Coordinates of C-alpha atoms and ligand atoms in Angstrom, one line a residue:
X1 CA -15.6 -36.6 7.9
X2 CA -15.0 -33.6 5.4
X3 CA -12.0 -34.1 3.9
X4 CA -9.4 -31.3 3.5
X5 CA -6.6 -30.3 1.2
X6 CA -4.2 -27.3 2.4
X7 CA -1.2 -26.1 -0.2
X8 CA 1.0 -23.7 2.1
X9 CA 3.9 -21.2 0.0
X10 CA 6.1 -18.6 1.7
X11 CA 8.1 -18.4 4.6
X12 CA 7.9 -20.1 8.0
X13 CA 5.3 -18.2 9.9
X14 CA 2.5 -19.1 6.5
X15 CA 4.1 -23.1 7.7
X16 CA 3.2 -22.1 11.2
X17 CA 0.0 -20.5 10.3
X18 CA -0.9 -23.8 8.1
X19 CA -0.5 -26.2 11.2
X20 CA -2.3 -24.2 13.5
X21 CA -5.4 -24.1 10.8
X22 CA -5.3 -27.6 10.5
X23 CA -5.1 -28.1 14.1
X24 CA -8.4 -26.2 14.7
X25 CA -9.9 -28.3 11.6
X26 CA -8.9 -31.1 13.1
X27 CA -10.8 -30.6 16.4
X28 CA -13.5 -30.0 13.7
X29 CA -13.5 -33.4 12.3
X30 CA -11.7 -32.9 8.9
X31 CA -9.1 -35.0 7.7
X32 CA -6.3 -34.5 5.5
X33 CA -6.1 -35.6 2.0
X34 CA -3.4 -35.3 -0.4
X35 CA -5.3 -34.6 -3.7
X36 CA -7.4 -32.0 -4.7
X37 CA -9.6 -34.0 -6.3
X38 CA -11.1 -36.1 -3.1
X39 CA -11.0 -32.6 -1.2
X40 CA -13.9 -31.2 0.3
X41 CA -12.4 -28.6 1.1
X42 CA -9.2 -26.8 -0.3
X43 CA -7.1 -24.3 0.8
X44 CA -4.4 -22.4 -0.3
X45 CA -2.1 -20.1 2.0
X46 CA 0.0 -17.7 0.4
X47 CA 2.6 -15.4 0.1
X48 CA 2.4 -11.8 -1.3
X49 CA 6.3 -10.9 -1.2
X50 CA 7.0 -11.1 -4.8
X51 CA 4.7 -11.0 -7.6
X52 CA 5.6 -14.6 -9.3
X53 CA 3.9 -16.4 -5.6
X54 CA 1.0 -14.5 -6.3
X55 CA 0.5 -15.8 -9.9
X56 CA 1.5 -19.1 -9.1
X57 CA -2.0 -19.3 -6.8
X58 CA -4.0 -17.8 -9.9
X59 CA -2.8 -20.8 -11.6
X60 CA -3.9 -23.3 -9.2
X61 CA -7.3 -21.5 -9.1
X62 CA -7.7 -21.7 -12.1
X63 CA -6.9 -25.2 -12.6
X64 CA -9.9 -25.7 -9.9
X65 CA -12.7 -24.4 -12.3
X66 CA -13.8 -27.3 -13.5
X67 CA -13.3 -29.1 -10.7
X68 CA -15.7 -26.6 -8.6
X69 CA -18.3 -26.9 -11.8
X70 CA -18.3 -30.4 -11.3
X71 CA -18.9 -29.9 -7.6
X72 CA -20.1 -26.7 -6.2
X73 CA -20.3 -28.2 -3.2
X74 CA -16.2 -28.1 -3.1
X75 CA -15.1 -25.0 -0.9
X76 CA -11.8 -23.5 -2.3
X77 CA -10.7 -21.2 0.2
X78 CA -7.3 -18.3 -0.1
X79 CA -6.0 -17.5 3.3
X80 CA -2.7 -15.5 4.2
X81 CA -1.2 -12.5 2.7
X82 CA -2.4 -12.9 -0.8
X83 CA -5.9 -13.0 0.9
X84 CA -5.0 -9.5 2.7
X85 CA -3.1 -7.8 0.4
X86 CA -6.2 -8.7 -2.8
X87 CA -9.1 -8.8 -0.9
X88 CA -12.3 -8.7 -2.8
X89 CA -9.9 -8.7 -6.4
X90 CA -9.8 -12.6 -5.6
X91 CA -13.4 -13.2 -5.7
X92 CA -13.3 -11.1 -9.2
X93 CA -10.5 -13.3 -10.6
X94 CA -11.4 -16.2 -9.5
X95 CA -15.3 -16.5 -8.9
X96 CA -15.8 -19.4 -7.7
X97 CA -13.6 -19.1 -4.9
X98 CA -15.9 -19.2 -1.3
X99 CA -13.3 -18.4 1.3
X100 CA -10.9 -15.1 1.3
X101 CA -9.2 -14.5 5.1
X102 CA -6.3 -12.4 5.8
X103 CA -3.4 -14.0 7.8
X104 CA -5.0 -11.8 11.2
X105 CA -8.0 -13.5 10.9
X106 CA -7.2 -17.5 10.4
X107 CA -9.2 -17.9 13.9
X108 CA -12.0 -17.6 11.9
X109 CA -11.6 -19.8 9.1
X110 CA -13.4 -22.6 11.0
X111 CA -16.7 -20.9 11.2
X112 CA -16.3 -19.4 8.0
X113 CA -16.1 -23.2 6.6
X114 CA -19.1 -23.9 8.3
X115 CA -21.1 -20.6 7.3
X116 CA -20.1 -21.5 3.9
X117 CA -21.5 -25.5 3.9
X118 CA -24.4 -23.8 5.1
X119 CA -25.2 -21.9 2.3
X120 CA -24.1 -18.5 3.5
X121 CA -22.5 -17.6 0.1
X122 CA -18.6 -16.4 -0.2
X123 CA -17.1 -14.9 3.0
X124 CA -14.4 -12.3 3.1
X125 CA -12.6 -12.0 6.7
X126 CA -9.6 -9.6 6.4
X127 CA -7.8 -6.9 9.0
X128 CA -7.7 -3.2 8.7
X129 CA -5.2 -1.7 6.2
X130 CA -2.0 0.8 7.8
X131 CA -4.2 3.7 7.3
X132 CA -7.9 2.6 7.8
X133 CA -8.0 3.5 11.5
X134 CA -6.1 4.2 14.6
X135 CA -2.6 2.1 15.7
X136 CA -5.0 0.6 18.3
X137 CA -7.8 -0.3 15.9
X138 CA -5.2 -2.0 13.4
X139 CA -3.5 -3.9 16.0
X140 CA -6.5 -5.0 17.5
X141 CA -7.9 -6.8 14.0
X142 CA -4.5 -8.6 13.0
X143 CA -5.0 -11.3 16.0
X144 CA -2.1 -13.3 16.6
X145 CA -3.3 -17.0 16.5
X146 CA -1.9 -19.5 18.1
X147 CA -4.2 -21.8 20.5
X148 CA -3.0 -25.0 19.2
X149 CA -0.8 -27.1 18.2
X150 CA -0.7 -29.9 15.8
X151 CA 2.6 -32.2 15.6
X152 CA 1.8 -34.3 12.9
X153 CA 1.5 -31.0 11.1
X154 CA 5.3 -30.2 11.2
X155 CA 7.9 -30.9 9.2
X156 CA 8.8 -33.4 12.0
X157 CA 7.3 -33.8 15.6
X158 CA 10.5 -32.8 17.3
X159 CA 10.9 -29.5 15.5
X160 CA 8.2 -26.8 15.7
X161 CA 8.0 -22.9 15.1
X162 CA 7.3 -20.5 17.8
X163 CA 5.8 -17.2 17.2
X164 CA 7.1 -14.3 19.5
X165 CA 6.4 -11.4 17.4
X166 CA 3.8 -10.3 14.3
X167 CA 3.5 -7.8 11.9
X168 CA 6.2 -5.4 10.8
X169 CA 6.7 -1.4 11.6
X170 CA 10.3 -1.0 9.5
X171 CA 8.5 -0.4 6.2
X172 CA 11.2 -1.1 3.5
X173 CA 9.9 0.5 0.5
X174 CA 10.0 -2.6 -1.2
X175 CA 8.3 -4.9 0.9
X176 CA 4.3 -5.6 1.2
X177 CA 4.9 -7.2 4.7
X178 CA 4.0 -4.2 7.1
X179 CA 0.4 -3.9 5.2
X180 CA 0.0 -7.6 5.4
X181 CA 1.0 -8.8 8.3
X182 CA 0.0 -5.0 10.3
X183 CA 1.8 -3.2 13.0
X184 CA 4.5 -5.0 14.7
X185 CA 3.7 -6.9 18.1
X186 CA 5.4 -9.1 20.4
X187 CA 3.4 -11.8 21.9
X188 CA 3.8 -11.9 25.7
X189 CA 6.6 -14.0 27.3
X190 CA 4.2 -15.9 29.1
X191 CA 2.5 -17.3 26.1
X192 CA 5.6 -17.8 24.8
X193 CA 7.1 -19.6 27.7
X194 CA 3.8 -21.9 28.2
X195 CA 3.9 -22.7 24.4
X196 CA 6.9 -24.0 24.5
X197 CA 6.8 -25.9 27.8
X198 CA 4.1 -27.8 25.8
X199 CA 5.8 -28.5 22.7
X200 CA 8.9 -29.6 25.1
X201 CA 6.1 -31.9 26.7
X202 CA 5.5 -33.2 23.5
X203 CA 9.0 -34.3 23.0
X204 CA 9.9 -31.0 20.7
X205 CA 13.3 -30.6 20.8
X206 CA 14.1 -27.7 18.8
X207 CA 12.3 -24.7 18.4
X208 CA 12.5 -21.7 16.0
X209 CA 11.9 -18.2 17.3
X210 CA 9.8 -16.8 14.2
X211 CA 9.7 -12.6 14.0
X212 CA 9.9 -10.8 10.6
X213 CA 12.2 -8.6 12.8
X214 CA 12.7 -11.0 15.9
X215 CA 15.9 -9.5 17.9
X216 CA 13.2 -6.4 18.3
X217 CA 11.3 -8.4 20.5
X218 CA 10.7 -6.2 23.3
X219 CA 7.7 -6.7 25.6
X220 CA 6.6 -4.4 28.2
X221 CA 4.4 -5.1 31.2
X222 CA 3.7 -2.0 33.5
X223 CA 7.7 -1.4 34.6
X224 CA 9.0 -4.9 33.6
X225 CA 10.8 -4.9 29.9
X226 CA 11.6 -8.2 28.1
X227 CA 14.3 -8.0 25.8
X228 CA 14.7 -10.9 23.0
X229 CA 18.2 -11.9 25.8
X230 CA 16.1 -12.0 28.6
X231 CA 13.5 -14.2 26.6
X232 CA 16.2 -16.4 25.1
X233 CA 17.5 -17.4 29.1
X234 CA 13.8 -18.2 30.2
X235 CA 13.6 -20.7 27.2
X236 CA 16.7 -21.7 27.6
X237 CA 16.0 -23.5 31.1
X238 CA 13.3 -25.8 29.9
X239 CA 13.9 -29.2 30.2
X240 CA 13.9 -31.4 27.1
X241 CA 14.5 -28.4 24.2
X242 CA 17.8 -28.9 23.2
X243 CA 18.2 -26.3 20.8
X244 CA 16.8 -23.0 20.1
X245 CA 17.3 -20.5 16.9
X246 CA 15.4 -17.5 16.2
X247 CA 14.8 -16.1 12.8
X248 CA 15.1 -13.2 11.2
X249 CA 17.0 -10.6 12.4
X250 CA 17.2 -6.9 11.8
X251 CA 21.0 -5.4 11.3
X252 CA 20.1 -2.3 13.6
X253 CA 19.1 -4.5 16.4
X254 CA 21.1 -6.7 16.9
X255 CA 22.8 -5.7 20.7
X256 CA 25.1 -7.0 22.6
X257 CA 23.2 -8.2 24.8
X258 CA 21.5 -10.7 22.9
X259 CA 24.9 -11.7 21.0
X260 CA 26.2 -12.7 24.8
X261 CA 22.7 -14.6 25.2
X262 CA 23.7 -16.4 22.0
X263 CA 27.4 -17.1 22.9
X264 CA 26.5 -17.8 27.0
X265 CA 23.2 -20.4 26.7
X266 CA 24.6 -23.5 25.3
X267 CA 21.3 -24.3 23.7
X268 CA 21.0 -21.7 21.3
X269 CA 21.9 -22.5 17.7
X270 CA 25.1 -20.3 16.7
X271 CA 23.4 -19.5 13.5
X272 CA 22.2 -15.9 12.6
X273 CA 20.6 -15.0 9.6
X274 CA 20.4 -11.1 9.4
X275 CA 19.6 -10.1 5.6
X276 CA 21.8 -6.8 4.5
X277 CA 19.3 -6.7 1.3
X278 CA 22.2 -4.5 -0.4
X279 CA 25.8 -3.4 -0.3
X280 CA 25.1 0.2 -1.6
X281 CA 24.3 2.7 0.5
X282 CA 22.5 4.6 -2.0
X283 CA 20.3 1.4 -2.5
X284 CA 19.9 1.0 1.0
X285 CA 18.5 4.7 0.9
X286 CA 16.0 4.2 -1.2
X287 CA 15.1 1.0 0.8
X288 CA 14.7 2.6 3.4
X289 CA 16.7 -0.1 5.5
X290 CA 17.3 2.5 7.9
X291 CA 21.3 1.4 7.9
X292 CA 24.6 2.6 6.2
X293 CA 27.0 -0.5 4.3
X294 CA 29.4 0.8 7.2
X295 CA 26.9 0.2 10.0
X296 CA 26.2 -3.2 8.7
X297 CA 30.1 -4.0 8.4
X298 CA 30.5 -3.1 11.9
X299 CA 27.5 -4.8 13.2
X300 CA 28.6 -7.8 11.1
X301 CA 32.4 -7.8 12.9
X302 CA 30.7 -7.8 16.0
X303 CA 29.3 -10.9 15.2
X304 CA 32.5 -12.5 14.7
X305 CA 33.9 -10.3 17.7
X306 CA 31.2 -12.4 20.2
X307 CA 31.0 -15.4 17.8
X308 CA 33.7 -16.0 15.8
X309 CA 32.1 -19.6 14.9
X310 CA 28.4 -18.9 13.8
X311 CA 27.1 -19.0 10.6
X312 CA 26.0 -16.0 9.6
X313 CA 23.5 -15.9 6.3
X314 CA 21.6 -13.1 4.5
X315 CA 19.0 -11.8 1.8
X316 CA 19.5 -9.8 -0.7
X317 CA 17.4 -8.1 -3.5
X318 CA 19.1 -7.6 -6.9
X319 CA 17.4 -4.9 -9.5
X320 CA 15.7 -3.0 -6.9
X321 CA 15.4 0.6 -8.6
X322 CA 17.7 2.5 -9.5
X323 CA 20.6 0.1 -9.4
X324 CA 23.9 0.4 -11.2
X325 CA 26.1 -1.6 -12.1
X326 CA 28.8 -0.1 -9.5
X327 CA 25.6 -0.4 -7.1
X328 CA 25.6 -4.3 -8.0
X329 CA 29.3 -4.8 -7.2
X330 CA 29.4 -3.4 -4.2
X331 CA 26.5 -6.1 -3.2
X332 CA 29.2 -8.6 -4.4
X333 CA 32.0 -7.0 -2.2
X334 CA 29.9 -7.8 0.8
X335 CA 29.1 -11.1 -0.2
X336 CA 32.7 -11.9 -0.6
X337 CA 34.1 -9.7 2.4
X338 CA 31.3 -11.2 5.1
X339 CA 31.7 -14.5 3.8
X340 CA 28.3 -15.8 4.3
X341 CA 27.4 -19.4 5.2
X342 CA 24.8 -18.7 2.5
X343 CA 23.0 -15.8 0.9
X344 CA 18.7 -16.1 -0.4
X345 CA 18.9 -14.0 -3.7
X346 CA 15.8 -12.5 -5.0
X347 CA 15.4 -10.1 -8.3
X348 CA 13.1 -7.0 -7.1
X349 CA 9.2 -7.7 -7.9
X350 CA 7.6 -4.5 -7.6
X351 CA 5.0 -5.0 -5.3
X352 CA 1.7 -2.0 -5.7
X353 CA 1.1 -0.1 -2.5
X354 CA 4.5 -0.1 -1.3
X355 CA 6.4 2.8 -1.1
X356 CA 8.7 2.0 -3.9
X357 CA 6.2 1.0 -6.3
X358 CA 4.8 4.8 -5.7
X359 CA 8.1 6.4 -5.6
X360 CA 10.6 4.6 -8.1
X361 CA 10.2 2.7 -11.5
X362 CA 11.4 -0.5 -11.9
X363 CA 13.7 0.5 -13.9
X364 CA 15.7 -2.5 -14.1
X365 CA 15.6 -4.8 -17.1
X366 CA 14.5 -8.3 -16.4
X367 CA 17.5 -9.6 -18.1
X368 CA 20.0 -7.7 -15.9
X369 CA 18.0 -8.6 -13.0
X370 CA 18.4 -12.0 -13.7
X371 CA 22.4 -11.8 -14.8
X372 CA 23.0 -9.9 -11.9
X373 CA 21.0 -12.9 -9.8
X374 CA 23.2 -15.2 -11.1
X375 CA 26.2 -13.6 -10.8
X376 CA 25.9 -13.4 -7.1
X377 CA 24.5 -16.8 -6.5
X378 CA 27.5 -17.8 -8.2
X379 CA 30.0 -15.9 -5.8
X380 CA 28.0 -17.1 -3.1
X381 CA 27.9 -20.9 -3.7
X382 CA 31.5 -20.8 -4.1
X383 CA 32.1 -18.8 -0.7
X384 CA 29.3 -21.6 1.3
X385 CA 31.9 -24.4 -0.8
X386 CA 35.0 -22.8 0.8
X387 CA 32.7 -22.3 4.3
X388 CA 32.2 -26.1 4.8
X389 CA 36.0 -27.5 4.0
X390 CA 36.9 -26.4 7.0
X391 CA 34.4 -29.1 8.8
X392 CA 36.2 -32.1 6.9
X393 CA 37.7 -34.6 9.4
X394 CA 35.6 -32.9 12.2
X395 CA 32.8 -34.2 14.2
X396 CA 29.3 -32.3 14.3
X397 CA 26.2 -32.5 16.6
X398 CA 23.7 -33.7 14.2
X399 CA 19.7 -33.5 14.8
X400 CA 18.4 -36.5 12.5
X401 CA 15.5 -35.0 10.6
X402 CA 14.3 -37.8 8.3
X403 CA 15.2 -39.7 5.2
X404 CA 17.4 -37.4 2.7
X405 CA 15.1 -36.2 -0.6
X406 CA 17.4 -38.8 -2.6
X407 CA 16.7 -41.6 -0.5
X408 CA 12.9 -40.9 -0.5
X409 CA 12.9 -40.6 -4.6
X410 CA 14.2 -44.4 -4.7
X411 CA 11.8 -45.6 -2.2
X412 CA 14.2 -46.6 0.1
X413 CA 12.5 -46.1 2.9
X414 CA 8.8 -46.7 4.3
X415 CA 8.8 -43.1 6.2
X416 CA 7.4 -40.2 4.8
X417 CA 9.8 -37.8 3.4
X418 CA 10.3 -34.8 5.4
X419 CA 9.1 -32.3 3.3
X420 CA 6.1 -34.0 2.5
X421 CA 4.6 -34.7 5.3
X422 CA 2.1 -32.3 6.1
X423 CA 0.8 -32.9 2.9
X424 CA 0.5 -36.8 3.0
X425 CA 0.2 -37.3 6.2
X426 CA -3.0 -39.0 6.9
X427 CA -4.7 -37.7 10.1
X428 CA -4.0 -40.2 13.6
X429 CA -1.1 -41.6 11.7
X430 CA 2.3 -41.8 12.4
X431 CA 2.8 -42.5 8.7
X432 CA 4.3 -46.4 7.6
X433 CA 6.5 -47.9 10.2
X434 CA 10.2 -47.4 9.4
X435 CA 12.2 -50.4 9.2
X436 CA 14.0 -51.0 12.0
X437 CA 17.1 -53.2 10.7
X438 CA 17.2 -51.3 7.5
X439 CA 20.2 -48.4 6.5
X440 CA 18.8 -45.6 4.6
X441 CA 20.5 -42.5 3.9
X442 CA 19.1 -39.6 6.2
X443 CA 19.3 -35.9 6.4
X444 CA 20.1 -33.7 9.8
X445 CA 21.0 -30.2 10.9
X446 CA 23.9 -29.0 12.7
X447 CA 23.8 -26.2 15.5
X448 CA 24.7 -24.0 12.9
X449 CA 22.4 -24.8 10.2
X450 CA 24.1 -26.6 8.2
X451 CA 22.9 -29.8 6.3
X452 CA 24.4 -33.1 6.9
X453 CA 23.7 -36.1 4.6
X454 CA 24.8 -39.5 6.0
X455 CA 23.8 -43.5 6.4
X456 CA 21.8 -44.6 9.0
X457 CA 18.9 -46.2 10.5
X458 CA 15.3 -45.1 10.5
X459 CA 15.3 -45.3 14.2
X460 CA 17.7 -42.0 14.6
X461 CA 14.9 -39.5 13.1
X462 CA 14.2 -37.3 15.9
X463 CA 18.2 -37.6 17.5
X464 CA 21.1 -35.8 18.3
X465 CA 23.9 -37.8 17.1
X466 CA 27.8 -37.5 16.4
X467 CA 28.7 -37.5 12.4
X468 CA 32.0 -37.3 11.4
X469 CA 32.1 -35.1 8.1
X470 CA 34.6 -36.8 5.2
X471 CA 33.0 -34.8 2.4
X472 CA 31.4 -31.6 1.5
X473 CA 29.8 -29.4 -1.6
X474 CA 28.2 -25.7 -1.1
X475 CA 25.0 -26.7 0.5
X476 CA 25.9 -30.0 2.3
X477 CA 28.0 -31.9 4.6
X478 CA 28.5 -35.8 3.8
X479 CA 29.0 -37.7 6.6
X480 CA 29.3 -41.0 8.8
X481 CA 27.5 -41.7 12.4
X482 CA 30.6 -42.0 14.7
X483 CA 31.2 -45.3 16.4
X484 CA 31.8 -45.1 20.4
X485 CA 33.6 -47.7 21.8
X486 CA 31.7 -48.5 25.6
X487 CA 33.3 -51.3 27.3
X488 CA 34.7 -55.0 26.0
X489 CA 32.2 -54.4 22.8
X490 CA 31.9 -51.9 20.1
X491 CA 28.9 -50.6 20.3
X492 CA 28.0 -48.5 17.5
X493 CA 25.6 -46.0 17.6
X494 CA 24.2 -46.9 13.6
X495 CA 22.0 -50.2 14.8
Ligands
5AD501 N1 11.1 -8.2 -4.3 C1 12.0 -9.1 -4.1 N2 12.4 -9.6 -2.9 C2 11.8 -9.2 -1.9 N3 11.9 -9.5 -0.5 C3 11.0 -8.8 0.2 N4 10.3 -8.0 -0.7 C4 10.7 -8.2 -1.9 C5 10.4 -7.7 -3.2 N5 9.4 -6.8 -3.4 C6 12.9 -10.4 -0.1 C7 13.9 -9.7 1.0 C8 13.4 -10.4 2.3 C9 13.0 -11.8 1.8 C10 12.1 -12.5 2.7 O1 12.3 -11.5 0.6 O2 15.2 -10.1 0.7 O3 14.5 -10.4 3.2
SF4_502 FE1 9.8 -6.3 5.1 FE2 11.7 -4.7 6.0 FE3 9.8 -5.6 7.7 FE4 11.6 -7.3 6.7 S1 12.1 -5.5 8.0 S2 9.4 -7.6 6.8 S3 12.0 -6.5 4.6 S4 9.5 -4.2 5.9

């Protein structure tokens, strides 16, 4: 049986994209390995959104050249957005690479494999760039893929990712995503629907709704128009999914409509994360967000009009071009005045064939870039600190994900570590049996996102239990499985 190594960097839909490669693999006959070095085959899927990912992969290349000398027979493949957006330029940097497939052709990568063992020489599979053809022809080569699923792929086999929507048509000047990823397209609700019947099936109980602008969702059949709410109510009645979040939003779209689907269906997660980017409008110009600071303020109170208990989170860029100082601290004001559950903070990587690497320099230094990162993470952590007191003394709904990082670093536990496991998880195994008697410390979510740390027993993973909080920091809630009382005995619900 070949034996296969995937390393997966990015966002969620490059974690989707992995599992449904190894899925197809699978049916294949390869197996998973965790090392490199007893690979047959390696692949890498990557990320093109800022310029550091994209290195990163160089460097794992070329700690493969040897490797590859030693065994030509080793097929080191790059697919995903690193493969679209480079193309032939990774063959040219890295020669001994066999496989290059953009992230609208992973379909392929099986045959490609196979065309490869067989001699064929290198294969390049990639879709048509923004301006090689017609909107129809472009569509047409970025093919959504998702025939399969693979549960021993996930994170955990109770929580999967869902795509309803690819590609991106909002063009932000600084962002590679709409030439990667190609024109936006929302997968039908049927597919959608029948997907995640199965993954219910399969004992899924959460599912994430991934879209790089998901509250567009719109689908259109002849008259009939689906809108994200109307999606969000047909998920909503399948039995066996208890909780349903959808991710990421765009400011301008999110309607009322879809914030009354999120207050009315009990299911789904009160947790929004809609990415401002900027709190200056004349940063948000030249981002082209397609939004004024004022419009996001009011879409934001909204929010807190319809659901005045969600977490809301966002992105921002610091050091895009042209920013001041003045331009800086108004990103600051927003940060403090929306009180976000959290903010992702990212210095500006100019990225070529955007519109802002054509238009604007990059004009800011690295070093202010990185004060300015800093100094916003800092208001930030102190705002998500403030965010969780409020959940001392209270109860929360937790979804047991696994063992906590810390309790997997001291071996406390013979299950595999959340994070890990798509990467050490052997194929047909379920991984060591936990111990059953044993406390270990594990790690859930709340409906609104937030971590919860806690002590309990292996068995949990993959429930929804009660945790009353005692303790918080910025990023986590510290808590204890409450006890219920049923009848003449306490029962609790740790053993
Ligand atoms: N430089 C820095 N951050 C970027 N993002 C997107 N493009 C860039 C870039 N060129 C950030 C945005 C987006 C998140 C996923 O990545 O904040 O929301
Ligand atoms: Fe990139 Fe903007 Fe599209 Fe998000 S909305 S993927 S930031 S172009």
């Amino acid at each position: 049986m070949p034996k296969l190594y995937i390393e997966t960097v990015g966002c969620q839909m490059n974690v989707l994209d992995s599992e449904l490669v190894v899925a197809a693999l699978r049916q294949r006959g390869y197996e998973l390995t965790g090392s490199t070095s007893d690979a047959d085959t390696i692949l890498f899927n990557t990320c093109s959104v800022r310029e550091h990912a994209e290195e990163k992969i160089y460097s794992a290349l070329g700690r493969l050249k040897n490797a590859k000398r030693q065994n030509p027979h080793k097929i080191i493949g790059v697919i995903g957005c690193m493969a679209q957006n480079h193309q032939r330029t990774v063959f040219e940097r890295a020669p001994y690479v066999d496989l290059v497939v953009g992230p609208g052709q992973l379909h392929q990568v099986p045959d490609l494999l196979e065309k490869i063992a067989a001699g064929a020489g290198p294969q390049l599979e990639v879709s048509l760039g923004r301006k090689d053809g017609s909107r129809d022809e472009i569509t047409r080569s970025h093919e959504s893929f998702d025939p399969l699923r693979d549960p021993t792929m996930r994170p955990t086999p109770f929580q999967a990712y869902v795509r309803i929507q690819i590609g991106c048509d909002k063009f932000c000047t600084y962002c590679i995503v709409p030439s990667v990823r190609g024109p936006e397209q929302s997968r039908p609700p049927q597919h959608i629907l029948a997907e995640a019947r199965q993954l219910a099936a399969e004992g899924c109980k959460e599912i994430t709704l991934l879209g790089q602008t998901v509250n567009s969702y719109r689908y259109r059949d002849g008259e009939r128009t689906t809108r994200m709410s109307d999606l969000l109510a047909a998920l909503h009645e399948i039995d066996g999914l208890e909780r349903i979040k959808f991710v990421t939003n765009y400011p301008k779209d999110m309607t009322d409509d879809l914030l009354a689907a999120v207050r009315d269906l009990p299911k789904l997660a009160k947790y929004l994360h809609v990415p401002a980017q900027s709190g200056s409008n004349r940063v948000l110009q030249r981002m082209k967000r397609g939004y004024t600071i004022e419009e996001y303020r009011e879409m934001h109170a909204r929010i807190r009009d319809w659901l005045p208990e969600a977490a809301v989170t966002s992105d921002f860029i610091v050091g895009f071009c042209g920013e001041t100082d003045e331009d800086f601290e108004e990103s600051c004001e927003l940060v403090r005045e929306c009180h976000f559950k959290n903010s992702f903070i990212f210095k500006y990587s100019q990225r070529p064939g955007t519109k802002g690497a054509e238009l604007y320099a990059d004009d800011v230094p690295e070093d202010v870039k990185r004060r300015r990162n800093n100094e916003l993470l800092a208001i930030q952590n102190q705002i998500s600190e403030e965010d969780n007191q409020p959940f001392l003394g209270r109860q929360v709904e937790v979804l047991v994900e696994g063992p906590s990082k810390s309790a997997e670093r001291s071996g406390a536990t013979g299950i595999l570590p959340v994070q890990n496991r798509e990467q050490t998880q052997p194929p047909g195994l379920t991984g060591k049996m936990p111990v059953a008697h044993e406390t270990v410390q594990l790690v859930g979510r709340t409906m609104c996102d937030r971590i919860v740390v806690f002590d309990g027993n292996p068995r949990q993973i993959g429930q929804i239990l009660p945790v009353s909080i005692y303790d918080a920091n910025a990023h986590t809630l510290f808590g204890a499985v409450v006890t219920q009382h049923v009848g003449p005995e306490l029962f609790t619900l740790t053993t």
